């Protein structure tokens, strides 16, 4: 049965309101492409209202600013309690609106609730230093919240991204205006309701659904927004940094795309490496920024690996993501499905060998078969551009030196992985891979404690870990003259 859709309006100042224009837009389920709700369509006027509410909530005398840091931590833990209470509902809603497999949504919710508690425990540990300055001075630093933060979300991990970004900002003591992705507004609204129920004061968390041009640009160009945190395409990431530079030098954190290399050495355990590589690119139908979308396999095991990879892909069970036994669901929408099918056509045209998959499944919804290409070479489009779909591209290499140079020959730098039993290979690869995250004999390791982010055009700044609260803080240095020494 379809989950109940309880919230479709904008959430501003702890109230549910229509868009000023009265406009709404449809949101769909990717399983069959049918409309499941109409949500309010926020634009500049609504962003202005939400930013005013967030600014008022950030005033030095506001309820939020007067809260003890430890009380902020308790509120965050209360929010975690509510997320855990409603986990099943949130999982079903995420799967319905996004097409995410149920078990992946469960994993994300569990990880998110660990994140909330991790950050809740940090709220009262944000502290400055006392500094031994020269002369008769008493000097110290204060770390203070930066102000109103605009958080712009992608559609590929709606709950996880919402929670990650909002919680980090609140831990620092900031207030937020969130713009969810147009495809997946529903779980963001359900989570907003939980902030109100947990007792967060009005204006601390605001959610304005809408589109990039409109709600998104109004947020990035708003002079009262001190920081933007964004996850999405490199193209939009660059626009956001430009807007920040043009308006008020907003601080910017960007988590963008990738073309992540996964390297399989001759000595790898194929029983682990084959499923791990498949999951690394077919997981969430390939719609993850860290997808292992360039799979480099060493020549000694290449043929055997390709055979097993094809067998694995053929056995993946495709179906409705809301069924617990499904292993492969739909792409998020028709546009993304067409984009991925276009890359598959390019792969064929440019001479890659299509060994399995490559086609749309059925005529309803946005399903694509898990697809394996072998014989892929570095200059092919499918080896260079982010596909964001279930397309495994297998490339051949001979030596570690060679593969390191080829793996690094990209503007992206999000993740990289290696399977090998040789510790020297692993350490050399970890040292020289140009990527924010390197995984050895595994792929996809995410924990709240572990910083995550990209080199090069894969982003700016890090999420997760203690340090990721810093970009939501300003450092203030205070120097006080002391009376002359006695
Ligand atoms: P996108 O356009 O970068 O969208 C991400 C978010 O930014 C959405 O909320 C979007 O609004 C908003 N946005 C778009 N243009 C904006 C602007 N000029 N100013 C401010 N905000 C703006 O990504 P997409 O269209 O969903 O997907 C396109 C490609 O991006 C994918 O094929 C994939 O390669 C990549 N992508 C990467 C990630 C990641 O995790 N790094 C996630 C999603 C997509 P709308 O909802 O209206 O678009
Ligand atoms: Mg877009």
Coordinates of C-alpha atoms and ligand atoms in Angstrom, one line a residue:
X1 CA 0.0 0.0 0.0
X2 CA 1.2 3.5 -0.8
X3 CA 2.4 5.5 2.2
X4 CA 0.2 8.4 3.2
X5 CA 1.4 11.8 2.1
X6 CA 0.9 14.2 5.0
X7 CA 2.7 17.3 4.0
X8 CA 2.8 19.2 0.6
X9 CA 3.1 22.8 1.5
X10 CA 6.1 25.0 2.3
X11 CA 7.5 24.9 5.9
X12 CA 8.3 28.4 7.0
X13 CA 8.6 29.6 10.6
X14 CA 7.2 26.3 11.9
X15 CA 4.0 26.8 9.8
X16 CA 2.7 25.0 6.7
X17 CA 2.0 27.7 4.1
X18 CA 1.1 27.8 0.4
X19 CA 3.5 29.4 -2.1
X20 CA 2.9 33.2 -2.4
X21 CA 2.1 32.6 -6.1
X22 CA -0.4 29.8 -5.2
X23 CA 1.5 27.6 -7.7
X24 CA 2.1 23.9 -7.2
X25 CA 4.0 21.2 -9.1
X26 CA 3.5 17.5 -9.5
X27 CA 5.7 14.9 -7.9
X28 CA 5.9 11.3 -9.2
X29 CA 6.8 7.8 -8.3
X30 CA 9.5 6.5 -10.6
X31 CA 8.0 3.0 -10.5
X32 CA 5.3 3.8 -13.0
X33 CA 5.7 7.6 -13.5
X34 CA 2.3 8.4 -12.0
X35 CA 1.6 11.6 -10.1
X36 CA 1.5 11.0 -6.3
X37 CA 1.1 14.5 -5.0
X38 CA 1.1 18.2 -5.9
X39 CA 3.4 20.3 -3.7
X40 CA 3.7 24.0 -3.2
X41 CA 6.1 25.6 -5.6
X42 CA 8.3 28.2 -3.8
X43 CA 10.0 31.0 -5.6
X44 CA 11.8 34.2 -4.7
X45 CA 9.0 35.6 -2.5
X46 CA 8.9 32.4 -0.5
X47 CA 12.6 32.2 -0.2
X48 CA 12.6 35.8 1.1
X49 CA 10.0 34.9 3.7
X50 CA 12.0 31.8 4.8
X51 CA 15.3 33.7 5.0
X52 CA 13.6 36.4 7.1
X53 CA 12.3 33.8 9.5
X54 CA 15.7 32.1 9.7
X55 CA 17.4 35.5 10.2
X56 CA 14.9 36.4 13.0
X57 CA 15.6 33.0 14.6
X58 CA 19.3 33.8 14.5
X59 CA 19.0 37.1 16.3
X60 CA 21.2 37.3 19.4
X61 CA 18.2 37.5 21.7
X62 CA 16.2 34.7 20.0
X63 CA 15.2 31.6 21.8
X64 CA 17.6 29.5 19.6
X65 CA 20.6 31.7 20.2
X66 CA 19.9 31.8 24.0
X67 CA 19.8 28.0 24.3
X68 CA 22.7 26.4 26.0
X69 CA 24.9 24.4 23.7
X70 CA 24.1 21.3 25.7
X71 CA 20.4 22.0 25.3
X72 CA 20.9 22.2 21.5
X73 CA 22.5 18.7 21.7
X74 CA 19.4 17.5 23.6
X75 CA 17.1 18.9 21.0
X76 CA 19.0 17.1 18.3
X77 CA 18.8 13.8 20.2
X78 CA 15.0 14.4 20.5
X79 CA 14.9 14.8 16.7
X80 CA 16.9 11.5 16.4
X81 CA 14.2 9.8 18.6
X82 CA 11.5 10.9 16.3
X83 CA 13.3 9.9 13.2
X84 CA 13.8 6.4 14.7
X85 CA 10.1 6.3 15.7
X86 CA 9.0 7.1 12.2
X87 CA 11.8 5.2 10.4
X88 CA 9.5 2.7 8.7
X89 CA 7.2 5.4 7.3
X90 CA 10.1 7.5 6.1
X91 CA 11.7 4.5 4.4
X92 CA 8.5 3.7 2.5
X93 CA 8.0 7.4 1.5
X94 CA 11.6 7.6 0.3
X95 CA 11.2 4.5 -1.8
X96 CA 7.9 5.6 -3.2
X97 CA 9.0 9.1 -4.2
X98 CA 12.6 8.3 -5.2
X99 CA 12.6 4.7 -6.4
X100 CA 15.2 3.7 -3.8
X101 CA 15.2 0.1 -2.7
X102 CA 13.6 -0.4 0.7
X103 CA 16.8 -1.9 2.2
X104 CA 18.9 0.9 0.9
X105 CA 16.5 3.5 2.5
X106 CA 16.7 1.5 5.7
X107 CA 20.5 1.7 5.6
X108 CA 20.4 5.5 5.0
X109 CA 17.9 6.1 7.8
X110 CA 20.0 4.0 10.2
X111 CA 23.2 5.9 9.2
X112 CA 21.4 9.2 9.5
X113 CA 20.2 8.5 13.0
X114 CA 23.8 7.7 13.9
X115 CA 24.9 11.0 12.4
X116 CA 22.3 13.0 14.3
X117 CA 23.5 11.5 17.6
X118 CA 27.2 11.9 16.7
X119 CA 26.6 15.6 16.0
X120 CA 24.3 16.1 19.0
X121 CA 27.2 15.0 21.1
X122 CA 29.4 17.6 19.5
X123 CA 27.1 20.6 20.1
X124 CA 28.7 21.5 23.5
X125 CA 32.3 20.7 22.4
X126 CA 32.7 23.6 19.9
X127 CA 35.4 25.7 21.6
X128 CA 38.1 28.1 20.9
X129 CA 41.6 28.5 22.3
X130 CA 43.5 30.7 24.6
X131 CA 46.6 31.9 22.8
X132 CA 49.9 33.0 24.3
X133 CA 50.2 36.3 22.4
X134 CA 53.2 38.6 22.8
X135 CA 53.1 41.5 25.3
X136 CA 50.5 42.1 28.0
X137 CA 47.6 40.6 26.3
X138 CA 45.0 38.1 27.1
X139 CA 43.9 36.5 23.8
X140 CA 41.4 33.9 23.0
X141 CA 39.2 32.7 20.1
X142 CA 35.5 32.2 20.0
X143 CA 33.8 29.9 17.5
X144 CA 30.5 31.3 16.5
X145 CA 27.7 30.1 14.2
X146 CA 28.0 31.8 10.8
X147 CA 24.3 32.7 10.4
X148 CA 21.5 31.7 7.9
X149 CA 22.6 28.7 5.8
X150 CA 21.0 27.7 2.5
X151 CA 21.0 24.0 1.9
X152 CA 20.4 22.8 -1.7
X153 CA 19.7 19.1 -2.0
X154 CA 19.9 16.6 -4.8
X155 CA 17.3 13.8 -5.4
X156 CA 19.6 10.8 -5.1
X157 CA 19.6 10.6 -1.3
X158 CA 16.9 12.9 -0.1
X159 CA 16.7 11.8 3.6
X160 CA 20.4 11.3 4.1
X161 CA 21.4 14.6 2.5
X162 CA 18.7 16.5 4.3
X163 CA 19.7 15.2 7.7
X164 CA 23.4 15.5 7.1
X165 CA 23.4 19.1 6.0
X166 CA 20.7 20.3 8.4
X167 CA 22.2 18.6 11.4
X168 CA 25.7 19.9 10.8
X169 CA 24.4 23.5 10.5
X170 CA 22.2 23.2 13.7
X171 CA 25.1 21.7 15.7
X172 CA 27.0 24.8 15.0
X173 CA 24.0 26.9 16.0
X174 CA 23.1 28.2 12.6
X175 CA 19.5 28.4 11.1
X176 CA 18.6 27.0 7.8
X177 CA 16.5 27.3 4.6
X178 CA 16.4 24.0 2.7
X179 CA 15.6 23.6 -1.0
X180 CA 14.9 19.9 -1.7
X181 CA 15.3 18.6 -5.3
X182 CA 12.3 19.0 -7.5
X183 CA 11.9 15.2 -7.9
X184 CA 11.9 14.3 -4.2
X185 CA 10.3 16.9 -1.9
X186 CA 8.2 14.6 0.3
X187 CA 10.6 13.2 2.8
X188 CA 12.1 16.6 3.4
X189 CA 8.7 17.9 4.4
X190 CA 8.1 14.9 6.7
X191 CA 11.4 15.6 8.4
X192 CA 10.6 19.3 8.8
X193 CA 7.5 18.3 10.7
X194 CA 9.7 16.2 13.1
X195 CA 11.8 19.3 13.9
X196 CA 8.7 21.2 14.9
X197 CA 7.5 18.2 17.0
X198 CA 11.0 17.9 18.7
X199 CA 10.6 21.5 19.9
X200 CA 12.9 23.5 17.6
X201 CA 11.9 27.2 17.8
X202 CA 10.2 28.8 14.7
X203 CA 12.5 29.8 11.9
X204 CA 15.4 27.5 12.8
X205 CA 14.5 25.0 10.1
X206 CA 12.6 26.1 7.0
X207 CA 11.9 24.1 3.8
X208 CA 11.0 25.7 0.5
X209 CA 10.2 23.2 -2.3
X210 CA 10.7 24.5 -5.8
X211 CA 13.1 24.5 -8.8
X212 CA 16.7 25.4 -9.3
X213 CA 16.0 28.5 -11.4
X214 CA 13.6 30.2 -8.9
X215 CA 13.9 28.9 -5.4
X216 CA 17.5 27.7 -5.8
X217 CA 18.9 30.8 -7.4
X218 CA 17.0 33.1 -5.0
X219 CA 18.7 31.3 -2.1
X220 CA 22.2 31.5 -3.7
X221 CA 21.7 35.2 -4.5
X222 CA 20.2 36.2 -1.2
X223 CA 22.3 38.8 0.7
X224 CA 21.2 37.5 4.1
X225 CA 22.4 34.0 3.5
X226 CA 25.8 33.5 4.9
X227 CA 26.6 30.1 3.6
X228 CA 25.4 27.6 1.0
X229 CA 25.9 23.9 1.2
X230 CA 25.1 22.1 -2.1
X231 CA 25.2 18.5 -3.4
X232 CA 24.5 17.9 -7.1
X233 CA 26.1 18.4 -10.5
X234 CA 29.5 20.1 -11.0
X235 CA 27.8 22.4 -13.5
X236 CA 25.4 23.9 -10.9
X237 CA 28.2 23.8 -8.2
X238 CA 30.1 26.3 -10.3
X239 CA 27.1 28.5 -10.7
X240 CA 26.7 28.5 -7.0
X241 CA 30.2 29.6 -6.3
X242 CA 29.9 32.4 -8.9
X243 CA 26.7 33.6 -7.3
X244 CA 28.4 33.6 -3.9
X245 CA 31.3 35.7 -5.3
X246 CA 28.9 38.1 -7.0
X247 CA 26.6 38.8 -4.0
X248 CA 28.2 38.6 -0.6
X249 CA 31.1 36.1 -0.5
X250 CA 28.9 33.5 1.0
X251 CA 30.9 30.5 2.3
X252 CA 30.3 27.6 0.0
X253 CA 30.6 23.8 0.5
X254 CA 30.1 21.7 -2.6
X255 CA 29.7 18.0 -2.9
X256 CA 29.7 17.3 -6.7
X257 CA 30.0 14.4 -9.0
X258 CA 32.6 11.8 -9.8
X259 CA 34.0 9.3 -12.2
X260 CA 35.5 7.1 -9.6
X261 CA 38.1 4.5 -10.5
X262 CA 38.0 1.0 -8.9
X263 CA 41.1 -1.0 -9.5
X264 CA 41.2 -4.8 -9.4
X265 CA 44.7 -6.3 -9.2
X266 CA 45.6 -9.8 -10.3
X267 CA 45.9 -11.0 -6.7
X268 CA 42.4 -9.8 -5.7
X269 CA 39.9 -12.2 -4.2
X270 CA 37.3 -12.3 -7.0
X271 CA 34.6 -13.7 -4.8
X272 CA 34.6 -10.4 -2.9
X273 CA 35.7 -8.1 -5.7
X274 CA 33.1 -9.0 -8.3
X275 CA 30.0 -8.4 -6.1
X276 CA 31.6 -5.3 -4.6
X277 CA 32.4 -3.8 -8.0
X278 CA 28.9 -4.6 -9.1
X279 CA 27.3 -3.0 -6.1
X280 CA 29.7 -0.1 -6.5
X281 CA 28.1 0.8 -9.8
X282 CA 24.6 -0.8 -9.8
X283 CA 23.8 0.2 -6.2
X284 CA 20.9 2.7 -6.2
X285 CA 20.8 2.1 -10.0
X286 CA 24.1 4.0 -10.3
X287 CA 22.7 7.2 -9.0
X288 CA 25.4 7.9 -6.6
X289 CA 28.2 10.4 -6.8
X290 CA 30.8 7.8 -5.8
X291 CA 29.7 5.2 -8.3
X292 CA 32.6 3.0 -9.3
X293 CA 32.0 4.0 -12.9
X294 CA 35.5 3.2 -14.2
X295 CA 36.5 -0.4 -13.4
X296 CA 40.1 -1.1 -14.2
X297 CA 40.9 -4.8 -14.2
X298 CA 44.5 -6.1 -14.4
X299 CA 45.3 -8.1 -17.6
X300 CA 46.0 -11.4 -15.8
X301 CA 42.4 -11.8 -14.5
X302 CA 40.6 -9.6 -17.1
X303 CA 38.8 -12.3 -19.0
X304 CA 37.7 -14.2 -15.9
X305 CA 36.6 -11.1 -14.2
X306 CA 34.5 -9.9 -17.1
X307 CA 32.8 -13.3 -17.3
X308 CA 31.9 -13.2 -13.7
X309 CA 30.8 -9.6 -13.8
X310 CA 28.4 -10.3 -16.7
X311 CA 27.0 -13.3 -14.8
X312 CA 26.5 -11.2 -11.7
X313 CA 24.7 -8.4 -13.6
X314 CA 22.4 -10.9 -15.4
X315 CA 21.2 -12.3 -12.1
X316 CA 20.2 -9.0 -10.5
X317 CA 16.4 -9.0 -9.8
X318 CA 14.7 -6.0 -11.3
X319 CA 11.4 -4.8 -9.9
X320 CA 9.3 -2.5 -7.8
X321 CA 11.6 -0.9 -5.3
X322 CA 9.0 -1.1 -2.6
X323 CA 9.0 -4.9 -2.8
X324 CA 11.6 -6.2 -0.2
X325 CA 13.1 -8.8 -2.6
X326 CA 13.8 -6.4 -5.4
X327 CA 17.5 -5.8 -6.1
X328 CA 17.3 -3.2 -8.8
X329 CA 14.7 -0.4 -9.1
X330 CA 14.0 2.5 -11.5
X331 CA 16.0 5.6 -12.4
X332 CA 14.6 8.7 -10.7
X333 CA 12.7 10.2 -13.7
X334 CA 12.3 10.0 -17.5
X335 CA 14.9 12.6 -18.1
X336 CA 17.6 10.8 -16.2
X337 CA 16.6 7.5 -17.8
X338 CA 16.9 9.0 -21.3
X339 CA 20.3 10.5 -20.4
X340 CA 21.6 7.1 -19.2
X341 CA 20.2 5.3 -22.3
X342 CA 22.0 8.0 -24.4
X343 CA 25.3 7.2 -22.8
X344 CA 24.7 3.5 -23.5
X345 CA 24.2 4.3 -27.2
X346 CA 27.4 6.4 -27.2
X347 CA 29.3 3.5 -25.6
X348 CA 28.1 1.2 -28.4
X349 CA 28.8 3.7 -31.2
X350 CA 32.3 4.4 -29.9
X351 CA 33.2 0.7 -29.9
X352 CA 32.8 -0.6 -26.4
X353 CA 31.6 -4.2 -26.2
X354 CA 28.0 -4.4 -24.7
X355 CA 28.0 -7.8 -22.9
X356 CA 24.7 -7.6 -21.1
X357 CA 21.8 -5.1 -20.5
X358 CA 21.6 -1.8 -22.3
X359 CA 17.9 -1.5 -22.7
X360 CA 14.9 0.0 -20.9
X361 CA 12.8 -2.5 -19.1
X362 CA 9.0 -2.3 -19.9
X363 CA 7.2 0.8 -21.0
X364 CA 6.0 2.2 -17.6
X365 CA 8.4 3.7 -15.0
X366 CA 12.0 4.4 -15.6
X367 CA 13.8 1.0 -15.4
X368 CA 17.1 0.2 -17.2
X369 CA 18.8 -3.2 -17.2
X370 CA 22.1 -3.5 -15.3
X371 CA 24.5 -3.0 -18.2
X372 CA 28.1 -4.2 -18.6
X373 CA 30.6 -2.9 -21.2
X374 CA 34.0 -4.5 -21.7
X375 CA 36.8 -3.3 -23.9
X376 CA 36.3 0.3 -22.7
X377 CA 39.2 2.7 -23.4
X378 CA 40.1 6.0 -21.7
X379 CA 38.9 8.3 -24.4
X380 CA 35.4 6.9 -24.8
X381 CA 32.6 9.1 -23.5
X382 CA 31.4 6.4 -21.0
X383 CA 34.9 6.4 -19.4
X384 CA 35.0 10.2 -19.1
X385 CA 31.5 11.6 -18.2
X386 CA 29.4 10.9 -15.1
X387 CA 26.6 8.6 -16.3
X388 CA 24.6 8.4 -13.1
X389 CA 23.1 5.1 -14.2
X390 CA 23.6 1.3 -14.0
X391 CA 26.5 1.1 -16.4
X392 CA 29.6 -0.8 -15.6
X393 CA 32.6 0.1 -17.8
X394 CA 35.5 -2.3 -17.7
X395 CA 38.9 -1.2 -18.7
X396 CA 42.1 -3.3 -18.9
X397 CA 45.5 -2.3 -17.4
X398 CA 48.9 -4.0 -16.9
X399 CA 50.8 -2.2 -14.1
X400 CA 49.9 -0.2 -11.0
X401 CA 52.0 2.8 -12.2
X402 CA 50.0 2.8 -15.4
X403 CA 46.6 2.5 -13.8
X404 CA 47.4 5.3 -11.2
X405 CA 48.1 7.8 -14.0
X406 CA 45.0 6.7 -15.9
X407 CA 42.8 6.7 -12.8
X408 CA 43.9 10.2 -12.0
X409 CA 43.4 11.5 -15.5
X410 CA 40.1 13.1 -14.9
X411 CA 38.8 16.5 -13.6
X412 CA 36.9 14.6 -10.9
X413 CA 38.4 13.3 -7.6
X414 CA 35.7 11.9 -5.3
X415 CA 36.4 8.3 -4.5
X416 CA 38.8 5.5 -5.6
X417 CA 39.1 1.9 -4.7
X418 CA 41.6 -1.0 -5.0
X419 CA 41.3 -4.7 -4.5
X420 CA 44.7 -6.4 -3.8
X421 CA 46.3 -8.7 -1.2
X422 CA 49.6 -6.7 -1.5
X423 CA 49.9 -4.1 1.2
X424 CA 52.5 -2.1 -0.8
X425 CA 50.1 -1.8 -3.8
X426 CA 47.3 -0.7 -1.4
X427 CA 49.5 1.9 0.3
X428 CA 50.9 3.3 -2.9
X429 CA 47.5 3.5 -4.4
X430 CA 46.0 5.2 -1.3
X431 CA 48.9 7.7 -1.3
X432 CA 48.7 8.6 -5.0
X433 CA 45.0 8.4 -5.9
X434 CA 43.7 11.9 -6.4
X435 CA 40.4 11.4 -4.5
X436 CA 38.9 12.5 -1.2
X437 CA 38.1 8.9 -0.2
X438 CA 40.1 5.7 -0.9
X439 CA 38.7 2.3 -0.1
X440 CA 40.9 -0.8 0.0
X441 CA 39.3 -4.3 -0.5
X442 CA 35.9 -2.7 0.0
X443 CA 33.8 0.1 -1.6
X444 CA 31.3 2.5 0.0
X445 CA 32.4 3.1 3.5
X446 CA 30.4 5.8 5.1
X447 CA 30.2 6.7 8.8
X448 CA 29.5 9.9 10.6
X449 CA 33.1 9.9 11.9
X450 CA 34.7 9.7 8.5
X451 CA 35.2 12.9 6.5
X452 CA 33.8 12.7 3.0
X453 CA 34.3 15.0 0.0
X454 CA 36.2 15.6 -3.3
X455 CA 39.5 16.7 -4.8
X456 CA 39.4 18.8 -7.9
X457 CA 35.9 19.4 -9.5
X458 CA 34.3 16.9 -7.2
X459 CA 33.8 19.5 -4.6
X460 CA 34.9 21.9 -2.0
X461 CA 35.1 21.1 1.7
X462 CA 34.2 18.0 3.6
X463 CA 31.0 16.5 5.1
X464 CA 31.0 14.2 8.1
X465 CA 33.7 14.0 10.8
X466 CA 34.3 16.6 13.5
X467 CA 35.9 19.1 11.1
X468 CA 32.8 19.5 9.0
X469 CA 31.2 21.7 11.6
X470 CA 34.0 24.3 11.1
X471 CA 32.6 25.7 7.8
X472 CA 29.4 26.6 9.7
X473 CA 31.5 28.6 12.2
X474 CA 33.3 31.9 12.2
X475 CA 36.5 32.2 14.3
X476 CA 36.6 35.4 16.3
X477 CA 39.9 36.4 17.9
X478 CA 39.7 38.6 21.1
X479 CA 42.7 40.4 22.5
X480 CA 42.5 42.2 25.8
X481 CA 45.1 44.5 27.2
X482 CA 46.1 43.5 30.7
X483 CA 47.4 45.9 33.3
X484 CA 51.2 46.1 33.4
X485 CA 53.0 43.2 35.0
X486 CA 53.3 43.4 38.8
Ligands
LIG1 P1 21.5 19.5 -10.3 O1 20.8 20.3 -11.4 O2 22.8 19.9 -9.9 O3 20.5 19.7 -9.0 C1 20.8 19.7 -7.6 C2 20.0 20.7 -6.9 O4 20.4 22.0 -7.2 C3 18.5 20.6 -7.1 O5 17.9 20.9 -5.9 C4 18.3 21.6 -8.2 O6 17.0 22.1 -8.3 C5 19.3 22.7 -7.7 N1 19.6 23.7 -8.7 C6 19.7 23.5 -10.1 N2 20.1 24.6 -10.7 C7 20.4 25.5 -9.7 C8 20.9 26.9 -9.7 N3 21.2 27.5 -10.8 N4 21.0 27.5 -8.5 C9 20.7 26.9 -7.4 N5 20.2 25.6 -7.3 C10 20.1 24.9 -8.5 O7 21.4 18.0 -10.5 P2 20.3 17.2 -11.3 O8 19.6 18.1 -12.4 O9 19.4 16.7 -10.3 O10 21.1 16.0 -12.0 C11 22.0 16.3 -13.0 C12 23.3 15.6 -12.9 O11 23.9 16.0 -11.7 C13 23.1 14.1 -12.8 O12 23.1 13.5 -14.0 C14 24.4 13.7 -12.0 O13 25.4 13.5 -12.9 C15 24.6 14.9 -11.1 N6 24.2 14.7 -9.7 C16 25.1 14.5 -8.8 C17 24.7 14.3 -7.5 C18 25.7 14.0 -6.4 O14 25.4 13.3 -5.4 N7 26.9 14.6 -6.4 C19 23.4 14.3 -7.1 C20 22.4 14.5 -8.1 C21 22.9 14.7 -9.4 P3 16.1 21.2 -9.3 O15 15.5 20.2 -8.3 O16 15.1 22.1 -9.8 O17 17.0 20.6 -10.3
LIG2 MG1 18.5 19.9 -12.2

